[in-house]
Structure formats: structure tokens, C-alpha cells
Amino acid sequence: MNAPLEDVVCFGCGLGCDDLSVELSTDSLDVTSGSKCGRKWMEDNVLRARQLPPTDLQNRIQQARDWLTEAHQPLLTGCRGMTLNEQATAVRLAEATRMIVATTSSSESQRAYVHFGGATCTFGEIRQRCDVLLCLNVDVFDVWPRFEEKLLAPESRFLKDGAPRRVIYVGDPERLALADRYAEIYEVDSADLLTLLLAWREALQSDSETEDLADVGQFLAKLVTEAAYPVLLHGSLDERLQIQVAALIADASRSARLHALPVSSGPAAGSFSDTLLAMCGFPDHICFNETGVDYDPQRWTPSRLLERNEADLVVCIGELPEALRSPAADLRVIHLHNGDASTSSAGNIIELTYAPSTITVADSLVRADGLPLPTRTLVASAQPLLTELLSSLQRPT
């Protein structure tokens, strides 16, 4: 066993803990700190990187290049779990080959993102300033196992006299696994969340005051208004709820303030929308053409393009959607993944496997609050890096 590597960043969830201690040898791995989630993520990625066999991809890369050259309307989609350099390389490929870039089908939620943004506070602000933490239909202690240890347990610099934080769960009881971690719980079925958000917004906009805190919407409005630094954590939301949460943040800012942070389950997913926004001025739903960039959130969505047979080639990075595992005969698919995605044996799909980048290359991945964290080269892999594959798909000029 080699000397331990200290302060290794874990991307097993959006929390991005940076204090793992890892001991690696040629045939074993020992993670001596972090959560069960982090240890499993590290073990799975190291094992996958080591087990991916060396593969001669030159013929498949050449065929993929030919497909891109022949395509009239290529589409880039997927793009989750990528490092910053991988995201930038994907955007450059899309621009060079005049592709459509569309990673989500929700045009309304993307418009809300443009107007109101995604995360509006950092982990540091939760740790130092947050006095009221509202968890909307997500059990943050279950999804992010070290959340309390990292952000709530340390002493705050700004909360007076060690005042306890008020941690409240509002949502479906079936999503609540660790009820004992919450000071208050307000059960609202998932089907009623839209009604709750509308009532909450209406209460924020109303000038009248009431002491009837039995009404959850009125109670939440009063709570946000009186809190010094309230933060709303929310899990995965459908399009209607995303729009209402974005509007809620805007409504709250008129009379008080309410900060928001998404809590996604599973490994850290990066932030492709932020990279696309920085490089092109739009977060999604764009088409590169000879005159520049065309932005159309109604037209450039994966579902619409596939339903209308407008895309004749799809480049998918990451998990392959169910609709693309058996594509129509006239639709070609180039699927790039790190060995942890569903594959297909269809004749019009090219599978290209790359090394798990979070442990095989020094780069950066963005955690849930938008802070980029460094990845480290922990193990070598026989597979190429994603950046190498993406660069190889572009024909030399």
C-alpha cells in the first residue's frame, strides 16, 4: 500500500467534500475518511477505471467523424457529470461542426434560469449565515450524508450567541427518511406542491397580516419575511414547480430575501448550462450556424427535434435516454460514456468509452453551489480521456 493521498475531493454527491484520505495500490483501495456514499463512489470509479480494457477506437472514431461530416442537423445532448475542460471541449466541437446543443426539454425552466439563475447562495453562506433552512420535498440529510457535519454542526460566525438554526421540512412524507433531523415537519403530498407554492407566493404579495399559521403558505411567507438569512433547498422538480420556485425567489426579494440551492441526488453533475452560458451567452437550446448562434428554447429541444425527425445525428455524452437505445433507422447516434451507462447494440449507434475523468485527470468539477473543485489523477486507465475523444471527432483543418 502506498502513502495515503490526503484532501482528495469526493464527487459522490453535490456536496463535494474535500477531505477524503485514500490509500491506493495496484490491486487495492482503502478510503479512510468520508461517508459511505463517498467511499462507494471512490471504489466504483477506481474499479471501473482499472477494469475498462484497452480498446482500439480508431475505426469507430473515423466512422463517427464521417457521420458528423455527413449530418445535416446534428444534435449534442446529455452532458452531465463533465469536468469544466470537458464541457468547454464539447462546446468547441459543437461550434466547429455546427451542431444544435439541447440538454433539456424544458424551455420554460431554462427561461426561468436565464432570469433568476440557479443556486443563489453558497455552502459558506449556509454554514455562516443561514438561520432558517427550508427543505422543499427533499431530505437533504439523506441525499447529502455529511450535510449536517459540514454545514450545520460547525460554529457560525454570524449567528448570535450560538442560536440554533431552524431546519424545516416541507413536502411529501414518503421522501422523508431522517425525520429526527428536523425541528419542524409540514407534510404536503407531492401532488399538492404546486398549490402550496402558489399560496406561498400569494401570501408574500399580500399586505394583510394574519396570525393563522395553520395555513402553510401563510406560515412560510411570514417565516421568510422575519428570518435574517432564509435558504430554500429543493430537490428535482418538474417544469411547473421549477417555474414557481424561480418566481417565488423573485417575489420574496421584493420585500425580504430568500436564497435557493438545488439538491440533486447521485454523483455531482457539473454545470454544463453555466459553461454554455459563459461561452455563448445562452444556457441551452442553441444552434450553431454560419452566422453565429441561434437561440430558440421552443424549437431546439431534444424531444421536439426527435419527434419531428429534424435531427439526423445525435451525439449523447453520458447516460443514453431510453428513446435513443433503439433509434429509428434513419437516425444515427454517437454515444460517449465512461463505462457506467446503458449501451445499445443497434447498428446505427457508435459506442465510444472514455476513462472516468474525476479520478484520471487533473481538472475541475462544479459542486452544487457553483464552486469549482479540483479533480486529481489518482489512477491510470487504458481508455482515452473524454477531451481526447471529443477533439478527435473534429476533422483536422
PDB file of N, CA and C in Angstrom, residues 142-233:
ATOM      1  N   ASP A 142     -30.419  12.902   4.018  1.00  0.00           N
ATOM      2  CA  ASP A 142     -30.365  11.586   3.384  1.00  0.00           C
ATOM      3  C   ASP A 142     -29.620  11.645   2.058  1.00  0.00           C
ATOM      4  N   VAL A 143     -29.885  12.686   1.263  1.00  0.00           N
ATOM      5  CA  VAL A 143     -29.266  12.809  -0.059  1.00  0.00           C
ATOM      6  C   VAL A 143     -27.796  13.181   0.048  1.00  0.00           C
ATOM      7  N   TRP A 144     -27.472  14.097   0.978  1.00  0.00           N
ATOM      8  CA  TRP A 144     -26.090  14.504   1.231  1.00  0.00           C
ATOM      9  C   TRP A 144     -25.726  14.079   2.654  1.00  0.00           C
ATOM     10  N   PRO A 145     -25.167  12.893   2.843  1.00  0.00           N
ATOM     11  CA  PRO A 145     -24.992  12.315   4.184  1.00  0.00           C
ATOM     12  C   PRO A 145     -24.179  13.174   5.157  1.00  0.00           C
ATOM     13  N   ARG A 146     -23.239  13.986   4.666  1.00  0.00           N
ATOM     14  CA  ARG A 146     -22.380  14.763   5.563  1.00  0.00           C
ATOM     15  C   ARG A 146     -22.829  16.227   5.667  1.00  0.00           C
ATOM     16  N   PHE A 147     -24.050  16.510   5.247  1.00  0.00           N
ATOM     17  CA  PHE A 147     -24.535  17.897   5.241  1.00  0.00           C
ATOM     18  C   PHE A 147     -24.496  18.510   6.638  1.00  0.00           C
ATOM     19  N   GLU A 148     -25.010  17.796   7.612  1.00  0.00           N
ATOM     20  CA  GLU A 148     -25.030  18.347   8.971  1.00  0.00           C
ATOM     21  C   GLU A 148     -23.616  18.530   9.503  1.00  0.00           C
ATOM     22  N   GLU A 149     -22.773  17.524   9.312  1.00  0.00           N
ATOM     23  CA  GLU A 149     -21.398  17.592   9.798  1.00  0.00           C
ATOM     24  C   GLU A 149     -20.636  18.768   9.185  1.00  0.00           C
ATOM     25  N   LYS A 150     -20.843  18.999   7.895  1.00  0.00           N
ATOM     26  CA  LYS A 150     -20.060  20.000   7.184  1.00  0.00           C
ATOM     27  C   LYS A 150     -20.619  21.419   7.319  1.00  0.00           C
ATOM     28  N   LEU A 151     -21.959  21.551   7.328  1.00  0.00           N
ATOM     29  CA  LEU A 151     -22.533  22.890   7.204  1.00  0.00           C
ATOM     30  C   LEU A 151     -23.334  23.357   8.412  1.00  0.00           C
ATOM     31  N   LEU A 152     -23.877  22.464   9.199  1.00  0.00           N
ATOM     32  CA  LEU A 152     -24.711  22.883  10.320  1.00  0.00           C
ATOM     33  C   LEU A 152     -24.025  22.747  11.666  1.00  0.00           C
ATOM     34  N   ALA A 153     -23.210  21.718  11.828  1.00  0.00           N
ATOM     35  CA  ALA A 153     -22.564  21.486  13.124  1.00  0.00           C
ATOM     36  C   ALA A 153     -21.488  22.521  13.466  1.00  0.00           C
ATOM     37  N   PRO A 154     -20.666  22.982  12.506  1.00  0.00           N
ATOM     38  CA  PRO A 154     -19.627  23.972  12.851  1.00  0.00           C
ATOM     39  C   PRO A 154     -20.234  25.262  13.388  1.00  0.00           C
ATOM     40  N   GLU A 155     -19.501  25.914  14.264  1.00  0.00           N
ATOM     41  CA  GLU A 155     -19.983  27.167  14.846  1.00  0.00           C
ATOM     42  C   GLU A 155     -20.067  28.252  13.782  1.00  0.00           C
ATOM     43  N   SER A 156     -21.158  28.998  13.826  1.00  0.00           N
ATOM     44  CA  SER A 156     -21.359  30.070  12.864  1.00  0.00           C
ATOM     45  C   SER A 156     -20.667  31.351  13.329  1.00  0.00           C
ATOM     46  N   ARG A 157     -20.172  32.111  12.372  1.00  0.00           N
ATOM     47  CA  ARG A 157     -19.510  33.372  12.692  1.00  0.00           C
ATOM     48  C   ARG A 157     -20.520  34.492  12.936  1.00  0.00           C
ATOM     49  N   PHE A 158     -21.730  34.352  12.381  1.00  0.00           N
ATOM     50  CA  PHE A 158     -22.666  35.467  12.407  1.00  0.00           C
ATOM     51  C   PHE A 158     -23.929  35.218  13.227  1.00  0.00           C
ATOM     52  N   LEU A 159     -24.314  33.962  13.459  1.00  0.00           N
ATOM     53  CA  LEU A 159     -25.500  33.713  14.269  1.00  0.00           C
ATOM     54  C   LEU A 159     -25.198  34.098  15.708  1.00  0.00           C
ATOM     55  N   LYS A 160     -26.076  34.868  16.317  1.00  0.00           N
ATOM     56  CA  LYS A 160     -25.823  35.433  17.633  1.00  0.00           C
ATOM     57  C   LYS A 160     -25.887  34.378  18.733  1.00  0.00           C
ATOM     58  N   ASP A 161     -24.888  34.400  19.593  1.00  0.00           N
ATOM     59  CA  ASP A 161     -24.872  33.577  20.813  1.00  0.00           C
ATOM     60  C   ASP A 161     -25.135  32.106  20.525  1.00  0.00           C
ATOM     61  N   GLY A 162     -24.631  31.626  19.396  1.00  0.00           N
ATOM     62  CA  GLY A 162     -24.806  30.216  19.076  1.00  0.00           C
ATOM     63  C   GLY A 162     -26.247  29.810  18.892  1.00  0.00           C
ATOM     64  N   ALA A 163     -27.079  30.728  18.414  1.00  0.00           N
ATOM     65  CA  ALA A 163     -28.505  30.437  18.246  1.00  0.00           C
ATOM     66  C   ALA A 163     -28.684  29.250  17.304  1.00  0.00           C
ATOM     67  N   PRO A 164     -29.558  28.323  17.673  1.00  0.00           N
ATOM     68  CA  PRO A 164     -29.751  27.146  16.823  1.00  0.00           C
ATOM     69  C   PRO A 164     -30.429  27.515  15.508  1.00  0.00           C
ATOM     70  N   ARG A 165     -30.059  26.816  14.457  1.00  0.00           N
ATOM     71  CA  ARG A 165     -30.702  27.030  13.168  1.00  0.00           C
ATOM     72  C   ARG A 165     -32.055  26.324  13.174  1.00  0.00           C
ATOM     73  N   ARG A 166     -32.988  26.901  12.512  1.00  0.00           N
ATOM     74  CA  ARG A 166     -34.318  26.323  12.406  1.00  0.00           C
ATOM     75  C   ARG A 166     -34.387  25.551  11.090  1.00  0.00           C
ATOM     76  N   VAL A 167     -34.408  24.241  11.165  1.00  0.00           N
ATOM     77  CA  VAL A 167     -34.387  23.391   9.978  1.00  0.00           C
ATOM     78  C   VAL A 167     -35.776  22.771   9.816  1.00  0.00           C
ATOM     79  N   ILE A 168     -36.420  23.051   8.686  1.00  0.00           N
ATOM     80  CA  ILE A 168     -37.818  22.690   8.481  1.00  0.00           C
ATOM     81  C   ILE A 168     -37.955  21.885   7.184  1.00  0.00           C
ATOM     82  N   TYR A 169     -38.740  20.816   7.274  1.00  0.00           N
ATOM     83  CA  TYR A 169     -39.055  20.024   6.080  1.00  0.00           C
ATOM     84  C   TYR A 169     -40.488  20.313   5.658  1.00  0.00           C
ATOM     85  N   VAL A 170     -40.660  20.613   4.369  1.00  0.00           N
ATOM     86  CA  VAL A 170     -41.986  20.837   3.796  1.00  0.00           C
ATOM     87  C   VAL A 170     -42.096  19.961   2.551  1.00  0.00           C
ATOM     88  N   GLY A 171     -42.980  18.982   2.595  1.00  0.00           N
ATOM     89  CA  GLY A 171     -43.102  18.122   1.419  1.00  0.00           C
ATOM     90  C   GLY A 171     -43.717  16.781   1.719  1.00  0.00           C
ATOM     91  N   ASP A 172     -43.561  15.888   0.760  1.00  0.00           N
ATOM     92  CA  ASP A 172     -44.158  14.557   0.824  1.00  0.00           C
ATOM     93  C   ASP A 172     -43.494  13.734   1.918  1.00  0.00           C
ATOM     94  N   PRO A 173     -44.258  13.168   2.858  1.00  0.00           N
ATOM     95  CA  PRO A 173     -43.650  12.351   3.918  1.00  0.00           C
ATOM     96  C   PRO A 173     -42.934  11.115   3.391  1.00  0.00           C
ATOM     97  N   GLU A 174     -43.291  10.647   2.201  1.00  0.00           N
ATOM     98  CA  GLU A 174     -42.628   9.466   1.637  1.00  0.00           C
ATOM     99  C   GLU A 174     -41.191   9.764   1.228  1.00  0.00           C
ATOM    100  N   ARG A 175     -40.853  11.033   1.069  1.00  0.00           N
ATOM    101  CA  ARG A 175     -39.483  11.413   0.710  1.00  0.00           C
ATOM    102  C   ARG A 175     -38.625  11.704   1.936  1.00  0.00           C
ATOM    103  N   LEU A 176     -39.210  11.577   3.106  1.00  0.00           N
ATOM    104  CA  LEU A 176     -38.521  11.933   4.349  1.00  0.00           C
ATOM    105  C   LEU A 176     -38.010  10.672   5.027  1.00  0.00           C
ATOM    106  N   ALA A 177     -36.692  10.497   5.045  1.00  0.00           N
ATOM    107  CA  ALA A 177     -36.088   9.307   5.643  1.00  0.00           C
ATOM    108  C   ALA A 177     -35.559   9.567   7.049  1.00  0.00           C
ATOM    109  N   LEU A 178     -35.110  10.782   7.329  1.00  0.00           N
ATOM    110  CA  LEU A 178     -34.465  11.110   8.606  1.00  0.00           C
ATOM    111  C   LEU A 178     -35.233  12.232   9.296  1.00  0.00           C
ATOM    112  N   ALA A 179     -36.443  11.904   9.733  1.00  0.00           N
ATOM    113  CA  ALA A 179     -37.334  12.915  10.311  1.00  0.00           C
ATOM    114  C   ALA A 179     -36.772  13.533  11.581  1.00  0.00           C
ATOM    115  N   ASP A 180     -35.958  12.788  12.316  1.00  0.00           N
ATOM    116  CA  ASP A 180     -35.450  13.288  13.590  1.00  0.00           C
ATOM    117  C   ASP A 180     -34.456  14.441  13.422  1.00  0.00           C
ATOM    118  N   ARG A 181     -33.999  14.704  12.201  1.00  0.00           N
ATOM    119  CA  ARG A 181     -33.043  15.791  11.974  1.00  0.00           C
ATOM    120  C   ARG A 181     -33.733  17.154  11.856  1.00  0.00           C
ATOM    121  N   TYR A 182     -35.056  17.170  11.783  1.00  0.00           N
ATOM    122  CA  TYR A 182     -35.786  18.411  11.514  1.00  0.00           C
ATOM    123  C   TYR A 182     -36.506  18.909  12.763  1.00  0.00           C
ATOM    124  N   ALA A 183     -36.458  20.233  12.949  1.00  0.00           N
ATOM    125  CA  ALA A 183     -37.162  20.841  14.080  1.00  0.00           C
ATOM    126  C   ALA A 183     -38.664  20.837  13.854  1.00  0.00           C
ATOM    127  N   GLU A 184     -39.075  21.023  12.584  1.00  0.00           N
ATOM    128  CA  GLU A 184     -40.494  21.061  12.238  1.00  0.00           C
ATOM    129  C   GLU A 184     -40.701  20.349  10.913  1.00  0.00           C
ATOM    130  N   ILE A 185     -41.855  19.703  10.782  1.00  0.00           N
ATOM    131  CA  ILE A 185     -42.193  18.985   9.551  1.00  0.00           C
ATOM    132  C   ILE A 185     -43.620  19.357   9.160  1.00  0.00           C
ATOM    133  N   TYR A 186     -43.780  19.780   7.909  1.00  0.00           N
ATOM    134  CA  TYR A 186     -45.105  20.099   7.374  1.00  0.00           C
ATOM    135  C   TYR A 186     -45.338  19.187   6.174  1.00  0.00           C
ATOM    136  N   GLU A 187     -46.233  18.235   6.341  1.00  0.00           N
ATOM    137  CA  GLU A 187     -46.469  17.233   5.314  1.00  0.00           C
ATOM    138  C   GLU A 187     -47.380  17.782   4.217  1.00  0.00           C
ATOM    139  N   VAL A 188     -46.875  17.712   2.996  1.00  0.00           N
ATOM    140  CA  VAL A 188     -47.627  18.149   1.819  1.00  0.00           C
ATOM    141  C   VAL A 188     -47.383  17.104   0.735  1.00  0.00           C
ATOM    142  N   ASP A 189     -48.447  16.472   0.251  1.00  0.00           N
ATOM    143  CA  ASP A 189     -48.288  15.480  -0.803  1.00  0.00           C
ATOM    144  C   ASP A 189     -47.668  16.117  -2.041  1.00  0.00           C
ATOM    145  N   SER A 190     -46.893  15.323  -2.776  1.00  0.00           N
ATOM    146  CA  SER A 190     -46.238  15.842  -3.987  1.00  0.00           C
ATOM    147  C   SER A 190     -47.243  16.455  -4.953  1.00  0.00           C
ATOM    148  N   ALA A 191     -48.443  15.878  -5.016  1.00  0.00           N
ATOM    149  CA  ALA A 191     -49.463  16.389  -5.933  1.00  0.00           C
ATOM    150  C   ALA A 191     -49.952  17.780  -5.540  1.00  0.00           C
ATOM    151  N   ASP A 192     -49.728  18.173  -4.279  1.00  0.00           N
ATOM    152  CA  ASP A 192     -50.212  19.464  -3.789  1.00  0.00           C
ATOM    153  C   ASP A 192     -49.123  20.522  -3.709  1.00  0.00           C
ATOM    154  N   LEU A 193     -47.907  20.209  -4.164  1.00  0.00           N
ATOM    155  CA  LEU A 193     -46.809  21.169  -4.048  1.00  0.00           C
ATOM    156  C   LEU A 193     -47.050  22.425  -4.888  1.00  0.00           C
ATOM    157  N   LEU A 194     -47.634  22.268  -6.059  1.00  0.00           N
ATOM    158  CA  LEU A 194     -47.908  23.437  -6.893  1.00  0.00           C
ATOM    159  C   LEU A 194     -48.871  24.380  -6.183  1.00  0.00           C
ATOM    160  N   THR A 195     -49.907  23.812  -5.591  1.00  0.00           N
ATOM    161  CA  THR A 195     -50.869  24.634  -4.846  1.00  0.00           C
ATOM    162  C   THR A 195     -50.188  25.354  -3.689  1.00  0.00           C
ATOM    163  N   LEU A 196     -49.288  24.656  -2.995  1.00  0.00           N
ATOM    164  CA  LEU A 196     -48.559  25.265  -1.888  1.00  0.00           C
ATOM    165  C   LEU A 196     -47.712  26.440  -2.353  1.00  0.00           C
ATOM    166  N   LEU A 197     -46.971  26.257  -3.452  1.00  0.00           N
ATOM    167  CA  LEU A 197     -46.108  27.325  -3.941  1.00  0.00           C
ATOM    168  C   LEU A 197     -46.922  28.542  -4.374  1.00  0.00           C
ATOM    169  N   LEU A 198     -48.067  28.315  -5.001  1.00  0.00           N
ATOM    170  CA  LEU A 198     -48.929  29.423  -5.390  1.00  0.00           C
ATOM    171  C   LEU A 198     -49.454  30.174  -4.169  1.00  0.00           C
ATOM    172  N   ALA A 199     -49.843  29.408  -3.124  1.00  0.00           N
ATOM    173  CA  ALA A 199     -50.323  30.038  -1.888  1.00  0.00           C
ATOM    174  C   ALA A 199     -49.202  30.804  -1.197  1.00  0.00           C
ATOM    175  N   TRP A 200     -48.003  30.275  -1.227  1.00  0.00           N
ATOM    176  CA  TRP A 200     -46.836  30.925  -0.633  1.00  0.00           C
ATOM    177  C   TRP A 200     -46.562  32.252  -1.338  1.00  0.00           C
ATOM    178  N   ARG A 201     -46.586  32.228  -2.674  1.00  0.00           N
ATOM    179  CA  ARG A 201     -46.357  33.456  -3.439  1.00  0.00           C
ATOM    180  C   ARG A 201     -47.450  34.487  -3.166  1.00  0.00           C
ATOM    181  N   GLU A 202     -48.689  34.027  -3.106  1.00  0.00           N
ATOM    182  CA  GLU A 202     -49.798  34.952  -2.848  1.00  0.00           C
ATOM    183  C   GLU A 202     -49.651  35.605  -1.478  1.00  0.00           C
ATOM    184  N   ALA A 203     -49.232  34.828  -0.494  1.00  0.00           N
ATOM    185  CA  ALA A 203     -49.043  35.374   0.852  1.00  0.00           C
ATOM    186  C   ALA A 203     -47.910  36.385   0.890  1.00  0.00           C
ATOM    187  N   LEU A 204     -46.854  36.153   0.114  1.00  0.00           N
ATOM    188  CA  LEU A 204     -45.746  37.113   0.054  1.00  0.00           C
ATOM    189  C   LEU A 204     -46.176  38.433  -0.564  1.00  0.00           C
ATOM    190  N   GLN A 205     -47.092  38.371  -1.515  1.00  0.00           N
ATOM    191  CA  GLN A 205     -47.530  39.567  -2.220  1.00  0.00           C
ATOM    192  C   GLN A 205     -48.619  40.328  -1.478  1.00  0.00           C
ATOM    193  N   SER A 206     -49.213  39.698  -0.457  1.00  0.00           N
ATOM    194  CA  SER A 206     -50.321  40.307   0.263  1.00  0.00           C
ATOM    195  C   SER A 206     -49.806  41.254   1.339  1.00  0.00           C
ATOM    196  N   ASP A 207     -50.495  42.379   1.527  1.00  0.00           N
ATOM    197  CA  ASP A 207     -50.133  43.337   2.570  1.00  0.00           C
ATOM    198  C   ASP A 207     -50.784  43.005   3.906  1.00  0.00           C
ATOM    199  N   SER A 208     -51.786  42.143   3.877  1.00  0.00           N
ATOM    200  CA  SER A 208     -52.500  41.823   5.114  1.00  0.00           C
ATOM    201  C   SER A 208     -51.693  40.872   5.970  1.00  0.00           C
ATOM    202  N   GLU A 209     -51.862  40.979   7.274  1.00  0.00           N
ATOM    203  CA  GLU A 209     -51.182  40.102   8.225  1.00  0.00           C
ATOM    204  C   GLU A 209     -52.208  39.223   8.903  1.00  0.00           C
ATOM    205  N   THR A 210     -51.789  38.036   9.237  1.00  0.00           N
ATOM    206  CA  THR A 210     -52.675  37.104   9.932  1.00  0.00           C
ATOM    207  C   THR A 210     -51.865  36.296  10.914  1.00  0.00           C
ATOM    208  N   GLU A 211     -52.496  35.893  11.959  1.00  0.00           N
ATOM    209  CA  GLU A 211     -51.847  35.039  12.950  1.00  0.00           C
ATOM    210  C   GLU A 211     -52.209  33.581  12.733  1.00  0.00           C
ATOM    211  N   ASP A 212     -52.972  33.314  11.680  1.00  0.00           N
ATOM    212  CA  ASP A 212     -53.409  31.950  11.418  1.00  0.00           C
ATOM    213  C   ASP A 212     -52.293  31.191  10.714  1.00  0.00           C
ATOM    214  N   LEU A 213     -51.398  30.609  11.498  1.00  0.00           N
ATOM    215  CA  LEU A 213     -50.262  29.895  10.934  1.00  0.00           C
ATOM    216  C   LEU A 213     -50.614  28.463  10.564  1.00  0.00           C
ATOM    217  N   ALA A 214     -51.892  28.107  10.681  1.00  0.00           N
ATOM    218  CA  ALA A 214     -52.305  26.787  10.223  1.00  0.00           C
ATOM    219  C   ALA A 214     -52.187  26.686   8.706  1.00  0.00           C
ATOM    220  N   ASP A 215     -52.294  27.803   8.043  1.00  0.00           N
ATOM    221  CA  ASP A 215     -52.119  27.833   6.596  1.00  0.00           C
ATOM    222  C   ASP A 215     -50.620  27.798   6.297  1.00  0.00           C
ATOM    223  N   VAL A 216     -50.169  26.732   5.644  1.00  0.00           N
ATOM    224  CA  VAL A 216     -48.728  26.539   5.444  1.00  0.00           C
ATOM    225  C   VAL A 216     -48.134  27.646   4.576  1.00  0.00           C
ATOM    226  N   GLY A 217     -48.830  28.050   3.538  1.00  0.00           N
ATOM    227  CA  GLY A 217     -48.315  29.111   2.681  1.00  0.00           C
ATOM    228  C   GLY A 217     -48.129  30.413   3.429  1.00  0.00           C
ATOM    229  N   GLN A 218     -49.125  30.775   4.264  1.00  0.00           N
ATOM    230  CA  GLN A 218     -49.026  31.997   5.052  1.00  0.00           C
ATOM    231  C   GLN A 218     -47.900  31.887   6.074  1.00  0.00           C
ATOM    232  N   PHE A 219     -47.779  30.721   6.672  1.00  0.00           N
ATOM    233  CA  PHE A 219     -46.712  30.492   7.648  1.00  0.00           C
ATOM    234  C   PHE A 219     -45.336  30.659   7.016  1.00  0.00           C
ATOM    235  N   LEU A 220     -45.136  30.073   5.822  1.00  0.00           N
ATOM    236  CA  LEU A 220     -43.834  30.159   5.158  1.00  0.00           C
ATOM    237  C   LEU A 220     -43.517  31.585   4.754  1.00  0.00           C
ATOM    238  N   ALA A 221     -44.518  32.308   4.280  1.00  0.00           N
ATOM    239  CA  ALA A 221     -44.303  33.711   3.913  1.00  0.00           C
ATOM    240  C   ALA A 221     -43.870  34.528   5.121  1.00  0.00           C
ATOM    241  N   LYS A 222     -44.525  34.330   6.238  1.00  0.00           N
ATOM    242  CA  LYS A 222     -44.180  35.052   7.469  1.00  0.00           C
ATOM    243  C   LYS A 222     -42.782  34.663   7.945  1.00  0.00           C
ATOM    244  N   LEU A 223     -42.472  33.380   7.831  1.00  0.00           N
ATOM    245  CA  LEU A 223     -41.164  32.883   8.263  1.00  0.00           C
ATOM    246  C   LEU A 223     -40.040  33.518   7.448  1.00  0.00           C
ATOM    247  N   VAL A 224     -40.202  33.553   6.127  1.00  0.00           N
ATOM    248  CA  VAL A 224     -39.187  34.117   5.245  1.00  0.00           C
ATOM    249  C   VAL A 224     -39.013  35.615   5.518  1.00  0.00           C
ATOM    250  N   THR A 225     -40.112  36.309   5.745  1.00  0.00           N
ATOM    251  CA  THR A 225     -40.057  37.747   5.982  1.00  0.00           C
ATOM    252  C   THR A 225     -39.312  38.081   7.275  1.00  0.00           C
ATOM    253  N   GLU A 226     -39.478  37.258   8.296  1.00  0.00           N
ATOM    254  CA  GLU A 226     -38.895  37.547   9.606  1.00  0.00           C
ATOM    255  C   GLU A 226     -37.479  36.996   9.780  1.00  0.00           C
ATOM    256  N   ALA A 227     -37.086  36.034   8.947  1.00  0.00           N
ATOM    257  CA  ALA A 227     -35.763  35.420   9.090  1.00  0.00           C
ATOM    258  C   ALA A 227     -34.668  36.376   8.626  1.00  0.00           C
ATOM    259  N   ALA A 228     -33.482  36.217   9.186  1.00  0.00           N
ATOM    260  CA  ALA A 228     -32.349  37.051   8.791  1.00  0.00           C
ATOM    261  C   ALA A 228     -31.719  36.563   7.492  1.00  0.00           C
ATOM    262  N   TYR A 229     -31.616  35.252   7.333  1.00  0.00           N
ATOM    263  CA  TYR A 229     -30.981  34.690   6.142  1.00  0.00           C
ATOM    264  C   TYR A 229     -31.616  33.339   5.821  1.00  0.00           C
ATOM    265  N   PRO A 230     -32.840  33.347   5.271  1.00  0.00           N
ATOM    266  CA  PRO A 230     -33.513  32.077   4.955  1.00  0.00           C
ATOM    267  C   PRO A 230     -32.972  31.466   3.668  1.00  0.00           C
ATOM    268  N   VAL A 231     -32.875  30.143   3.652  1.00  0.00           N
ATOM    269  CA  VAL A 231     -32.395  29.424   2.473  1.00  0.00           C
ATOM    270  C   VAL A 231     -33.384  28.309   2.160  1.00  0.00           C
ATOM    271  N   LEU A 232     -33.729  28.183   0.892  1.00  0.00           N
ATOM    272  CA  LEU A 232     -34.619  27.130   0.420  1.00  0.00           C
ATOM    273  C   LEU A 232     -33.800  26.087  -0.329  1.00  0.00           C
ATOM    274  N   LEU A 233     -33.817  24.852   0.155  1.00  0.00           N
ATOM    275  CA  LEU A 233     -33.210  23.730  -0.554  1.00  0.00           C
ATOM    276  C   LEU A 233     -34.324  22.950  -1.239  1.00  0.00           C
TER     277      LEU A 233
END
